[in-house]
């Protein structure tokens, strides 16, 4: 039987299920969309609130910044006013640097009172003060400085001031709204000391303590030394003129009690301290005196900051025209200097018991252009001034040694110590004076000036024997020979001379001359001595000396005859030097070692302190030496004309060498009236300051007696001036158109503050006068009357008041935003912020 199957035909309800699923799906999507939109809205609201909170937080930080600015501005004004009053009315600060450092120190004290010291750390009082600057105070809000790390002090390494930056570290400002929204900013706030100039810049002359237009002499007595302290710049000029009519140059190895050109020290103890420039247009002569130069040393470069410029530096033997002189009572002459020393010609130790110790750098820059195509320094206009006084006759060639810098130890019991130098430059070589002893070149007759060129830049006196012909090549003649023959052909013939052929030095002799030697006659106390000098080929002097002085050991019996000759010659000289107790210690640090010294020479350096007895290290070319020489000579010329470093390449034609400079650049000397003598005139408005206007009256030369007091002001003397003291101090500026002689115990200290205050006060006093009073007042009694470029130049000018620069207007108006700023600014808190 067959079964029957029936298919379901009714599908109602399926569509409903599909619809319900679709609707549910759409609902889920809608819910998701609504959720995302809601979250986005909330994020937008949070971002807006965060920005608003940050702006409020930043505004709070600005309040703190502006509050600090206002308080610091008050502190700055207080510190400035205090310093300005001290600088302008008391002359308490000798330099702009000293005034600025005092101002920085005063501001530092004010800031410590406001915000505490570095060692205090984070003080609650300071946190309270910082919060007091915030002005916002809304309900439901909290805006405050929640922390700071304390102060950090940065000193000024350039000026030496104790404060350069006062830094409030880690100042953290927090804003909280309704305990929900928060913003935090952390930063350092830097307060930097603004630089303020407390003095008008009249000119650099105000930084000098002494200006002697025709020289300066420090003079003691037979019974008591002068103890003189000099602080500040110093200038000593010359009495000589290019015509030679006032020649006062050094004349031999004995000191004449008449002062020479430049700076002289006679039985005196003198100390220079913190002098940027010690300038002698002439020589620097030391006789039975002790001279010390103390210089500050740069913290950055380690170089000395004092500079000594002179034509020559010498220790000089006493004895000429001095009844108190005796060999037994002869005092030592010494120079102990920490400075950069620039010498146009020579450093000579000519006095017995000399002791010269140099630290810093030494430049003997005068270069003789022999062997080089470069122009020598004295082929320039300066040659006329610095060479002419050594001429044998007007218009003739000057002595060659004046164009060749060297260092020579001449006197017995003397030591030259150069071991402390960083740089040694000696551009020339030493010469042996072949002339009548104790005669100045300027006094010689035509043809008498003779000299002998050596191969050494630094030498000892007994090295002169190295250039005398040895007995090996002379024909039975001693050297020197009393009343000897001058017939050199018979003494040492050049042709067929077997002795000469067997001598080690023959290869260095000039074969073009009639004889290998030159005869020179010295006259000493009426007795003539004939010396026979070797005629060495020009340029080979150094090679000749080096050939035997570099020997370090006795060649012994097995050595060659030539080596034995060399050793014998070297030992002869060293024994003479040892017997005379003279030495040069050039124990300079070896080139290339840590802290090594730089050495530049054209010749050799004889050194008794080393086994080789001779040095030559890192020498430079002749052309390079000539270039350095000319550059330094131009610098020197600028200094003794303008009293400041080189401004231009050359000195103006109208300002070339002459005794009227440098004063002519700063004073109107023609205004000095005759017979004016003001011992002292008090300066209105400057406590304790006076002005001295001095001239010779009735044959009586002016004397400034400091006594045991402290005096300050400006001294102007037309002519020669004597300064004495008994332990007193003078602060300010001393100028004489003639020579300045200083004795006794006294301190002379430059003080720009005092000089500046005097000049400004005088200007105000004169301007306050009515026109009628101004026309009748004795302007010659005002120091300002003689200074160039002051308002006293023309009292009838209707714009006088506009010419006065008031001290209170000297400082440019400054906003605190110029010297207070943020550093290390960031959003959020630092890791160690509580």
PDB file of C-alpha atoms in Angstrom, residues 528-808:
ATOM      1  CA  UNK A 528     145.128 100.714  26.369  1.00  0.00           C
ATOM      2  CA  UNK A 529     144.209  97.084  25.773  1.00  0.00           C
ATOM      3  CA  UNK A 530     143.948  95.532  22.340  1.00  0.00           C
ATOM      4  CA  UNK A 531     141.281  92.881  21.780  1.00  0.00           C
ATOM      5  CA  UNK A 532     141.207  90.685  18.681  1.00  0.00           C
ATOM      6  CA  UNK A 533     137.654  89.769  17.638  1.00  0.00           C
ATOM      7  CA  UNK A 534     136.876  87.049  15.117  1.00  0.00           C
ATOM      8  CA  UNK A 535     135.518  88.131  11.744  1.00  0.00           C
ATOM      9  CA  UNK A 536     132.699  85.612  11.520  1.00  0.00           C
ATOM     10  CA  UNK A 537     130.670  85.509   8.323  1.00  0.00           C
ATOM     11  CA  UNK A 538     127.427  87.424   8.840  1.00  0.00           C
ATOM     12  CA  UNK A 539     124.614  85.018   9.614  1.00  0.00           C
ATOM     13  CA  UNK A 540     126.929  82.244  10.855  1.00  0.00           C
ATOM     14  CA  UNK A 541     127.395  83.588  14.382  1.00  0.00           C
ATOM     15  CA  UNK A 542     124.704  81.271  15.719  1.00  0.00           C
ATOM     16  CA  UNK A 543     126.163  78.214  14.016  1.00  0.00           C
ATOM     17  CA  UNK A 544     129.613  79.003  15.408  1.00  0.00           C
ATOM     18  CA  UNK A 545     128.393  79.239  19.017  1.00  0.00           C
ATOM     19  CA  UNK A 546     126.165  76.209  18.715  1.00  0.00           C
ATOM     20  CA  UNK A 547     129.003  74.073  17.363  1.00  0.00           C
ATOM     21  CA  UNK A 548     130.694  73.902  20.780  1.00  0.00           C
ATOM     22  CA  UNK A 549     128.203  75.214  23.363  1.00  0.00           C
ATOM     23  CA  UNK A 550     125.906  72.272  22.615  1.00  0.00           C
ATOM     24  CA  UNK A 551     128.577  69.843  23.805  1.00  0.00           C
ATOM     25  CA  UNK A 552     127.455  68.079  26.989  1.00  0.00           C
ATOM     26  CA  UNK A 553     130.543  66.056  27.958  1.00  0.00           C
ATOM     27  CA  UNK A 554     134.319  66.139  27.855  1.00  0.00           C
ATOM     28  CA  UNK A 555     135.426  64.288  24.679  1.00  0.00           C
ATOM     29  CA  UNK A 556     138.384  62.892  26.659  1.00  0.00           C
ATOM     30  CA  UNK A 557     141.783  61.821  25.379  1.00  0.00           C
ATOM     31  CA  UNK A 558     140.203  59.678  22.688  1.00  0.00           C
ATOM     32  CA  UNK A 559     138.288  62.623  21.250  1.00  0.00           C
ATOM     33  CA  UNK A 560     139.350  64.518  18.134  1.00  0.00           C
ATOM     34  CA  UNK A 561     141.528  67.592  18.392  1.00  0.00           C
ATOM     35  CA  UNK A 562     138.684  69.752  17.094  1.00  0.00           C
ATOM     36  CA  UNK A 563     136.319  68.484  19.815  1.00  0.00           C
ATOM     37  CA  UNK A 564     138.968  69.125  22.437  1.00  0.00           C
ATOM     38  CA  UNK A 565     139.285  72.720  21.191  1.00  0.00           C
ATOM     39  CA  UNK A 566     135.519  73.178  21.439  1.00  0.00           C
ATOM     40  CA  UNK A 567     135.320  71.741  24.942  1.00  0.00           C
ATOM     41  CA  UNK A 568     138.217  73.874  26.135  1.00  0.00           C
ATOM     42  CA  UNK A 569     136.571  77.033  24.852  1.00  0.00           C
ATOM     43  CA  UNK A 570     133.230  76.197  26.429  1.00  0.00           C
ATOM     44  CA  UNK A 571     134.809  75.353  29.783  1.00  0.00           C
ATOM     45  CA  UNK A 572     136.798  78.595  29.779  1.00  0.00           C
ATOM     46  CA  UNK A 573     133.650  80.676  29.482  1.00  0.00           C
ATOM     47  CA  UNK A 574     131.661  78.647  31.975  1.00  0.00           C
ATOM     48  CA  UNK A 575     134.443  78.916  34.557  1.00  0.00           C
ATOM     49  CA  UNK A 576     134.570  82.691  34.145  1.00  0.00           C
ATOM     50  CA  UNK A 577     130.814  82.936  34.531  1.00  0.00           C
ATOM     51  CA  UNK A 578     130.872  80.685  37.567  1.00  0.00           C
ATOM     52  CA  UNK A 579     133.644  82.704  39.190  1.00  0.00           C
ATOM     53  CA  UNK A 580     131.687  85.900  38.619  1.00  0.00           C
ATOM     54  CA  UNK A 581     128.494  84.216  39.881  1.00  0.00           C
ATOM     55  CA  UNK A 582     126.306  85.269  36.989  1.00  0.00           C
ATOM     56  CA  UNK A 583     123.618  83.035  35.594  1.00  0.00           C
ATOM     57  CA  UNK A 584     120.613  83.001  33.326  1.00  0.00           C
ATOM     58  CA  UNK A 585     117.969  80.481  34.262  1.00  0.00           C
ATOM     59  CA  UNK A 586     115.872  79.885  31.187  1.00  0.00           C
ATOM     60  CA  UNK A 587     114.479  76.659  32.551  1.00  0.00           C
ATOM     61  CA  UNK A 588     111.397  77.033  30.444  1.00  0.00           C
ATOM     62  CA  UNK A 589     109.021  74.120  30.279  1.00  0.00           C
ATOM     63  CA  UNK A 590     109.902  71.828  27.409  1.00  0.00           C
ATOM     64  CA  UNK A 591     108.025  72.516  24.225  1.00  0.00           C
ATOM     65  CA  UNK A 592     105.102  70.166  23.766  1.00  0.00           C
ATOM     66  CA  UNK A 593     104.655  69.312  27.430  1.00  0.00           C
ATOM     67  CA  UNK A 594     101.610  70.284  29.419  1.00  0.00           C
ATOM     68  CA  UNK A 595     101.695  74.014  30.035  1.00  0.00           C
ATOM     69  CA  UNK A 596     104.727  74.414  27.787  1.00  0.00           C
ATOM     70  CA  UNK A 597     106.252  77.784  27.099  1.00  0.00           C
ATOM     71  CA  UNK A 598     106.414  79.256  23.608  1.00  0.00           C
ATOM     72  CA  UNK A 599     109.856  80.458  22.563  1.00  0.00           C
ATOM     73  CA  UNK A 600     110.529  82.683  19.547  1.00  0.00           C
ATOM     74  CA  UNK A 601     114.098  83.797  18.894  1.00  0.00           C
ATOM     75  CA  UNK A 602     116.377  84.653  16.025  1.00  0.00           C
ATOM     76  CA  UNK A 603     119.519  83.761  17.946  1.00  0.00           C
ATOM     77  CA  UNK A 604     120.509  81.260  20.616  1.00  0.00           C
ATOM     78  CA  UNK A 605     119.636  81.319  24.301  1.00  0.00           C
ATOM     79  CA  UNK A 606     122.563  80.758  26.625  1.00  0.00           C
ATOM     80  CA  UNK A 607     121.363  79.148  29.824  1.00  0.00           C
ATOM     81  CA  UNK A 608     123.584  78.247  32.749  1.00  0.00           C
ATOM     82  CA  UNK A 609     120.729  76.287  34.256  1.00  0.00           C
ATOM     83  CA  UNK A 610     120.764  73.467  31.702  1.00  0.00           C
ATOM     84  CA  UNK A 611     123.468  70.945  30.869  1.00  0.00           C
ATOM     85  CA  UNK A 612     123.570  71.935  27.227  1.00  0.00           C
ATOM     86  CA  UNK A 613     123.989  75.600  28.204  1.00  0.00           C
ATOM     87  CA  UNK A 614     122.165  76.558  25.060  1.00  0.00           C
ATOM     88  CA  UNK A 615     118.583  76.513  23.890  1.00  0.00           C
ATOM     89  CA  UNK A 616     116.744  77.047  20.681  1.00  0.00           C
ATOM     90  CA  UNK A 617     113.131  75.897  20.552  1.00  0.00           C
ATOM     91  CA  UNK A 618     110.266  76.447  18.100  1.00  0.00           C
ATOM     92  CA  UNK A 619     111.936  79.470  16.513  1.00  0.00           C
ATOM     93  CA  UNK A 620     109.993  81.248  13.783  1.00  0.00           C
ATOM     94  CA  UNK A 621     111.062  82.619  10.426  1.00  0.00           C
ATOM     95  CA  UNK A 622     112.713  85.992  10.040  1.00  0.00           C
ATOM     96  CA  UNK A 623     109.759  87.280   8.027  1.00  0.00           C
ATOM     97  CA  UNK A 624     107.332  86.192  10.726  1.00  0.00           C
ATOM     98  CA  UNK A 625     109.507  87.839  13.380  1.00  0.00           C
ATOM     99  CA  UNK A 626     109.570  91.049  11.363  1.00  0.00           C
ATOM    100  CA  UNK A 627     105.786  91.041  11.114  1.00  0.00           C
ATOM    101  CA  UNK A 628     105.363  90.578  14.858  1.00  0.00           C
ATOM    102  CA  UNK A 629     107.966  93.253  15.498  1.00  0.00           C
ATOM    103  CA  UNK A 630     106.217  95.865  13.383  1.00  0.00           C
ATOM    104  CA  UNK A 631     102.842  95.066  14.913  1.00  0.00           C
ATOM    105  CA  UNK A 632     104.131  95.530  18.466  1.00  0.00           C
ATOM    106  CA  UNK A 633     106.001  98.710  17.597  1.00  0.00           C
ATOM    107  CA  UNK A 634     102.795 100.235  16.206  1.00  0.00           C
ATOM    108  CA  UNK A 635     101.007  99.208  19.387  1.00  0.00           C
ATOM    109  CA  UNK A 636     103.738 100.860  21.480  1.00  0.00           C
ATOM    110  CA  UNK A 637     103.503 104.059  19.465  1.00  0.00           C
ATOM    111  CA  UNK A 638      99.734 104.166  19.980  1.00  0.00           C
ATOM    112  CA  UNK A 639     100.185 103.704  23.715  1.00  0.00           C
ATOM    113  CA  UNK A 640     102.666 106.525  24.234  1.00  0.00           C
ATOM    114  CA  UNK A 641     100.618 108.841  22.023  1.00  0.00           C
ATOM    115  CA  UNK A 642      97.061 107.929  23.041  1.00  0.00           C
ATOM    116  CA  UNK A 643      97.513 106.073  26.367  1.00  0.00           C
ATOM    117  CA  UNK A 644      95.377 103.223  25.095  1.00  0.00           C
ATOM    118  CA  UNK A 645      95.735 100.215  22.787  1.00  0.00           C
ATOM    119  CA  UNK A 646      95.903 100.431  19.046  1.00  0.00           C
ATOM    120  CA  UNK A 647      92.813 102.025  17.492  1.00  0.00           C
ATOM    121  CA  UNK A 648      94.210 102.427  14.005  1.00  0.00           C
ATOM    122  CA  UNK A 649      96.985 100.795  12.046  1.00  0.00           C
ATOM    123  CA  UNK A 650      99.223 103.849  12.189  1.00  0.00           C
ATOM    124  CA  UNK A 651      99.638 106.945  14.308  1.00  0.00           C
ATOM    125  CA  UNK A 652      98.277 110.083  12.700  1.00  0.00           C
ATOM    126  CA  UNK A 653     100.943 112.165  10.999  1.00  0.00           C
ATOM    127  CA  UNK A 654     100.159 115.109  13.290  1.00  0.00           C
ATOM    128  CA  UNK A 655     100.640 112.979  16.410  1.00  0.00           C
ATOM    129  CA  UNK A 656     104.057 111.519  15.874  1.00  0.00           C
ATOM    130  CA  UNK A 657     106.735 111.368  18.529  1.00  0.00           C
ATOM    131  CA  UNK A 658     107.187 114.453  20.631  1.00  0.00           C
ATOM    132  CA  UNK A 659     107.155 115.509  24.268  1.00  0.00           C
ATOM    133  CA  UNK A 660     103.749 117.217  23.983  1.00  0.00           C
ATOM    134  CA  UNK A 661     102.001 113.874  23.588  1.00  0.00           C
ATOM    135  CA  UNK A 662      99.997 112.272  25.043  1.00  0.00           C
ATOM    136  CA  UNK A 663      98.889 115.246  27.157  1.00  0.00           C
ATOM    137  CA  UNK A 664      97.927 117.210  24.082  1.00  0.00           C
ATOM    138  CA  UNK A 665      95.176 114.681  23.433  1.00  0.00           C
ATOM    139  CA  UNK A 666      93.563 115.302  26.831  1.00  0.00           C
ATOM    140  CA  UNK A 667      94.575 118.696  28.191  1.00  0.00           C
ATOM    141  CA  UNK A 668      94.848 122.183  26.786  1.00  0.00           C
ATOM    142  CA  UNK A 669      98.271 122.872  28.249  1.00  0.00           C
ATOM    143  CA  UNK A 670      98.361 126.347  26.717  1.00  0.00           C
ATOM    144  CA  UNK A 671      95.706 127.432  29.218  1.00  0.00           C
ATOM    145  CA  UNK A 672      98.060 127.122  32.187  1.00  0.00           C
ATOM    146  CA  UNK A 673      98.654 130.702  33.369  1.00  0.00           C
ATOM    147  CA  UNK A 674     101.926 131.838  34.849  1.00  0.00           C
ATOM    148  CA  UNK A 675     102.501 131.797  38.609  1.00  0.00           C
ATOM    149  CA  UNK A 676      99.297 129.948  39.511  1.00  0.00           C
ATOM    150  CA  UNK A 677      99.531 127.896  42.652  1.00  0.00           C
ATOM    151  CA  UNK A 678      96.502 126.451  44.415  1.00  0.00           C
ATOM    152  CA  UNK A 679      97.623 124.113  47.183  1.00  0.00           C
ATOM    153  CA  UNK A 680      94.140 122.672  47.458  1.00  0.00           C
ATOM    154  CA  UNK A 681      90.615 123.755  46.693  1.00  0.00           C
ATOM    155  CA  UNK A 682      87.677 121.792  48.090  1.00  0.00           C
ATOM    156  CA  UNK A 683      85.258 120.442  45.510  1.00  0.00           C
ATOM    157  CA  UNK A 684      81.605 121.169  46.171  1.00  0.00           C
ATOM    158  CA  UNK A 685      79.459 118.058  46.501  1.00  0.00           C
ATOM    159  CA  UNK A 686      82.301 115.511  46.638  1.00  0.00           C
ATOM    160  CA  UNK A 687      83.200 114.629  50.196  1.00  0.00           C
ATOM    161  CA  UNK A 688      86.876 115.131  50.954  1.00  0.00           C
ATOM    162  CA  UNK A 689      87.918 115.792  47.360  1.00  0.00           C
ATOM    163  CA  UNK A 690      90.215 118.640  46.349  1.00  0.00           C
ATOM    164  CA  UNK A 691      91.808 120.124  43.265  1.00  0.00           C
ATOM    165  CA  UNK A 692      95.452 121.218  43.123  1.00  0.00           C
ATOM    166  CA  UNK A 693      96.619 123.550  40.306  1.00  0.00           C
ATOM    167  CA  UNK A 694     100.390 123.935  40.690  1.00  0.00           C
ATOM    168  CA  UNK A 695     103.220 125.784  38.980  1.00  0.00           C
ATOM    169  CA  UNK A 696     106.679 126.953  39.950  1.00  0.00           C
ATOM    170  CA  UNK A 697     106.397 130.296  41.704  1.00  0.00           C
ATOM    171  CA  UNK A 698     109.413 132.502  42.492  1.00  0.00           C
ATOM    172  CA  UNK A 699     111.847 129.702  41.743  1.00  0.00           C
ATOM    173  CA  UNK A 700     110.153 127.370  44.220  1.00  0.00           C
ATOM    174  CA  UNK A 701     109.183 124.074  42.617  1.00  0.00           C
ATOM    175  CA  UNK A 702     105.830 122.688  43.736  1.00  0.00           C
ATOM    176  CA  UNK A 703     105.635 119.822  46.252  1.00  0.00           C
ATOM    177  CA  UNK A 704     102.589 117.708  47.036  1.00  0.00           C
ATOM    178  CA  UNK A 705     103.033 116.421  50.598  1.00  0.00           C
ATOM    179  CA  UNK A 706     100.601 113.588  51.343  1.00  0.00           C
ATOM    180  CA  UNK A 707     101.924 113.131  54.866  1.00  0.00           C
ATOM    181  CA  UNK A 708     100.103 110.409  56.783  1.00  0.00           C
ATOM    182  CA  UNK A 709      96.687 111.467  55.513  1.00  0.00           C
ATOM    183  CA  UNK A 710      94.339 110.214  52.818  1.00  0.00           C
ATOM    184  CA  UNK A 711      93.837 112.786  50.114  1.00  0.00           C
ATOM    185  CA  UNK A 712      91.849 112.540  46.908  1.00  0.00           C
ATOM    186  CA  UNK A 713      91.107 114.578  43.834  1.00  0.00           C
ATOM    187  CA  UNK A 714      92.968 115.886  40.796  1.00  0.00           C
ATOM    188  CA  UNK A 715      96.483 117.346  40.727  1.00  0.00           C
ATOM    189  CA  UNK A 716      97.567 119.326  37.662  1.00  0.00           C
ATOM    190  CA  UNK A 717     101.118 120.686  37.646  1.00  0.00           C
ATOM    191  CA  UNK A 718     102.649 122.806  34.920  1.00  0.00           C
ATOM    192  CA  UNK A 719     106.297 121.778  35.153  1.00  0.00           C
ATOM    193  CA  UNK A 720     108.123 119.401  37.501  1.00  0.00           C
ATOM    194  CA  UNK A 721     106.376 118.015  40.588  1.00  0.00           C
ATOM    195  CA  UNK A 722     107.669 116.328  43.743  1.00  0.00           C
ATOM    196  CA  UNK A 723     105.406 114.035  45.776  1.00  0.00           C
ATOM    197  CA  UNK A 724     106.302 113.033  49.320  1.00  0.00           C
ATOM    198  CA  UNK A 725     104.517 111.104  52.039  1.00  0.00           C
ATOM    199  CA  UNK A 726     104.795 109.480  55.411  1.00  0.00           C
ATOM    200  CA  UNK A 727     102.435 106.551  55.030  1.00  0.00           C
ATOM    201  CA  UNK A 728      99.618 108.531  53.429  1.00  0.00           C
ATOM    202  CA  UNK A 729      97.472 107.763  50.393  1.00  0.00           C
ATOM    203  CA  UNK A 730      96.435 109.822  47.398  1.00  0.00           C
ATOM    204  CA  UNK A 731      93.459 108.672  45.335  1.00  0.00           C
ATOM    205  CA  UNK A 732      92.711 110.185  41.963  1.00  0.00           C
ATOM    206  CA  UNK A 733      94.840 111.524  39.116  1.00  0.00           C
ATOM    207  CA  UNK A 734      98.228 113.290  39.121  1.00  0.00           C
ATOM    208  CA  UNK A 735      99.448 114.954  35.925  1.00  0.00           C
ATOM    209  CA  UNK A 736     102.635 116.983  35.417  1.00  0.00           C
ATOM    210  CA  UNK A 737     103.802 118.534  32.177  1.00  0.00           C
ATOM    211  CA  UNK A 738     107.367 117.988  33.418  1.00  0.00           C
ATOM    212  CA  UNK A 739     108.870 115.204  35.534  1.00  0.00           C
ATOM    213  CA  UNK A 740     107.328 113.636  38.614  1.00  0.00           C
ATOM    214  CA  UNK A 741     109.639 112.656  41.483  1.00  0.00           C
ATOM    215  CA  UNK A 742     108.193 110.502  44.275  1.00  0.00           C
ATOM    216  CA  UNK A 743     109.833 109.828  47.624  1.00  0.00           C
ATOM    217  CA  UNK A 744     108.982 108.764  51.151  1.00  0.00           C
ATOM    218  CA  UNK A 745     106.256 106.270  51.977  1.00  0.00           C
ATOM    219  CA  UNK A 746     103.133 106.875  49.971  1.00  0.00           C
ATOM    220  CA  UNK A 747     100.389 105.104  48.031  1.00  0.00           C
ATOM    221  CA  UNK A 748      99.201 106.585  44.741  1.00  0.00           C
ATOM    222  CA  UNK A 749      95.925 105.005  43.659  1.00  0.00           C
ATOM    223  CA  UNK A 750      93.910 105.613  40.501  1.00  0.00           C
ATOM    224  CA  UNK A 751      90.235 106.269  41.198  1.00  0.00           C
ATOM    225  CA  UNK A 752      87.996 106.975  38.227  1.00  0.00           C
ATOM    226  CA  UNK A 753      85.100 107.512  40.610  1.00  0.00           C
ATOM    227  CA  UNK A 754      86.864 110.367  42.400  1.00  0.00           C
ATOM    228  CA  UNK A 755      88.088 112.008  39.190  1.00  0.00           C
ATOM    229  CA  UNK A 756      84.712 111.602  37.511  1.00  0.00           C
ATOM    230  CA  UNK A 757      82.900 113.062  40.513  1.00  0.00           C
ATOM    231  CA  UNK A 758      85.234 116.064  40.650  1.00  0.00           C
ATOM    232  CA  UNK A 759      84.812 116.866  36.961  1.00  0.00           C
ATOM    233  CA  UNK A 760      81.037 116.522  37.086  1.00  0.00           C
ATOM    234  CA  UNK A 761      80.733 118.574  40.258  1.00  0.00           C
ATOM    235  CA  UNK A 762      82.860 121.346  38.776  1.00  0.00           C
ATOM    236  CA  UNK A 763      80.713 121.400  35.659  1.00  0.00           C
ATOM    237  CA  UNK A 764      77.524 121.727  37.713  1.00  0.00           C
ATOM    238  CA  UNK A 765      79.066 124.487  39.829  1.00  0.00           C
ATOM    239  CA  UNK A 766      80.044 126.543  36.801  1.00  0.00           C
ATOM    240  CA  UNK A 767      76.717 126.057  35.021  1.00  0.00           C
ATOM    241  CA  UNK A 768      74.868 127.289  38.089  1.00  0.00           C
ATOM    242  CA  UNK A 769      76.712 130.595  37.809  1.00  0.00           C
ATOM    243  CA  UNK A 770      74.987 133.518  36.175  1.00  0.00           C
ATOM    244  CA  UNK A 771      76.477 134.790  32.956  1.00  0.00           C
ATOM    245  CA  UNK A 772      77.937 137.791  34.766  1.00  0.00           C
ATOM    246  CA  UNK A 773      79.527 135.635  37.436  1.00  0.00           C
ATOM    247  CA  UNK A 774      80.772 133.168  34.861  1.00  0.00           C
ATOM    248  CA  UNK A 775      82.610 135.909  32.999  1.00  0.00           C
ATOM    249  CA  UNK A 776      84.405 137.047  36.142  1.00  0.00           C
ATOM    250  CA  UNK A 777      85.076 133.730  37.911  1.00  0.00           C
ATOM    251  CA  UNK A 778      88.624 132.387  37.956  1.00  0.00           C
ATOM    252  CA  UNK A 779      88.155 129.415  35.695  1.00  0.00           C
ATOM    253  CA  UNK A 780      91.853 128.578  35.979  1.00  0.00           C
ATOM    254  CA  UNK A 781      91.091 127.270  39.472  1.00  0.00           C
ATOM    255  CA  UNK A 782      88.906 124.505  38.029  1.00  0.00           C
ATOM    256  CA  UNK A 783      90.616 121.301  36.881  1.00  0.00           C
ATOM    257  CA  UNK A 784      87.875 120.899  34.270  1.00  0.00           C
ATOM    258  CA  UNK A 785      89.031 124.113  32.625  1.00  0.00           C
ATOM    259  CA  UNK A 786      92.116 122.323  31.291  1.00  0.00           C
ATOM    260  CA  UNK A 787      90.464 119.103  30.164  1.00  0.00           C
ATOM    261  CA  UNK A 788      89.393 118.882  26.553  1.00  0.00           C
ATOM    262  CA  UNK A 789      85.754 118.154  25.695  1.00  0.00           C
ATOM    263  CA  UNK A 790      84.248 119.427  28.949  1.00  0.00           C
ATOM    264  CA  UNK A 791      81.426 121.949  29.292  1.00  0.00           C
ATOM    265  CA  UNK A 792      83.863 124.556  30.573  1.00  0.00           C
ATOM    266  CA  UNK A 793      85.261 124.944  27.083  1.00  0.00           C
ATOM    267  CA  UNK A 794      82.844 127.792  26.269  1.00  0.00           C
ATOM    268  CA  UNK A 795      80.936 129.473  29.079  1.00  0.00           C
ATOM    269  CA  UNK A 796      79.151 131.915  26.774  1.00  0.00           C
ATOM    270  CA  UNK A 797      77.422 129.122  24.876  1.00  0.00           C
ATOM    271  CA  UNK A 798      73.638 129.342  25.371  1.00  0.00           C
ATOM    272  CA  UNK A 799      73.411 125.552  25.275  1.00  0.00           C
ATOM    273  CA  UNK A 800      75.612 125.003  28.311  1.00  0.00           C
ATOM    274  CA  UNK A 801      72.921 123.324  30.343  1.00  0.00           C
ATOM    275  CA  UNK A 802      72.215 120.884  27.519  1.00  0.00           C
ATOM    276  CA  UNK A 803      75.869 119.866  27.517  1.00  0.00           C
ATOM    277  CA  UNK A 804      75.753 118.677  31.114  1.00  0.00           C
ATOM    278  CA  UNK A 805      75.066 114.959  31.358  1.00  0.00           C
ATOM    279  CA  UNK A 806      73.291 114.526  34.668  1.00  0.00           C
ATOM    280  CA  UNK A 807      74.322 111.409  36.541  1.00  0.00           C
ATOM    281  CA  UNK A 808      70.725 110.484  37.328  1.00  0.00           C
TER     282      UNK A 808
END
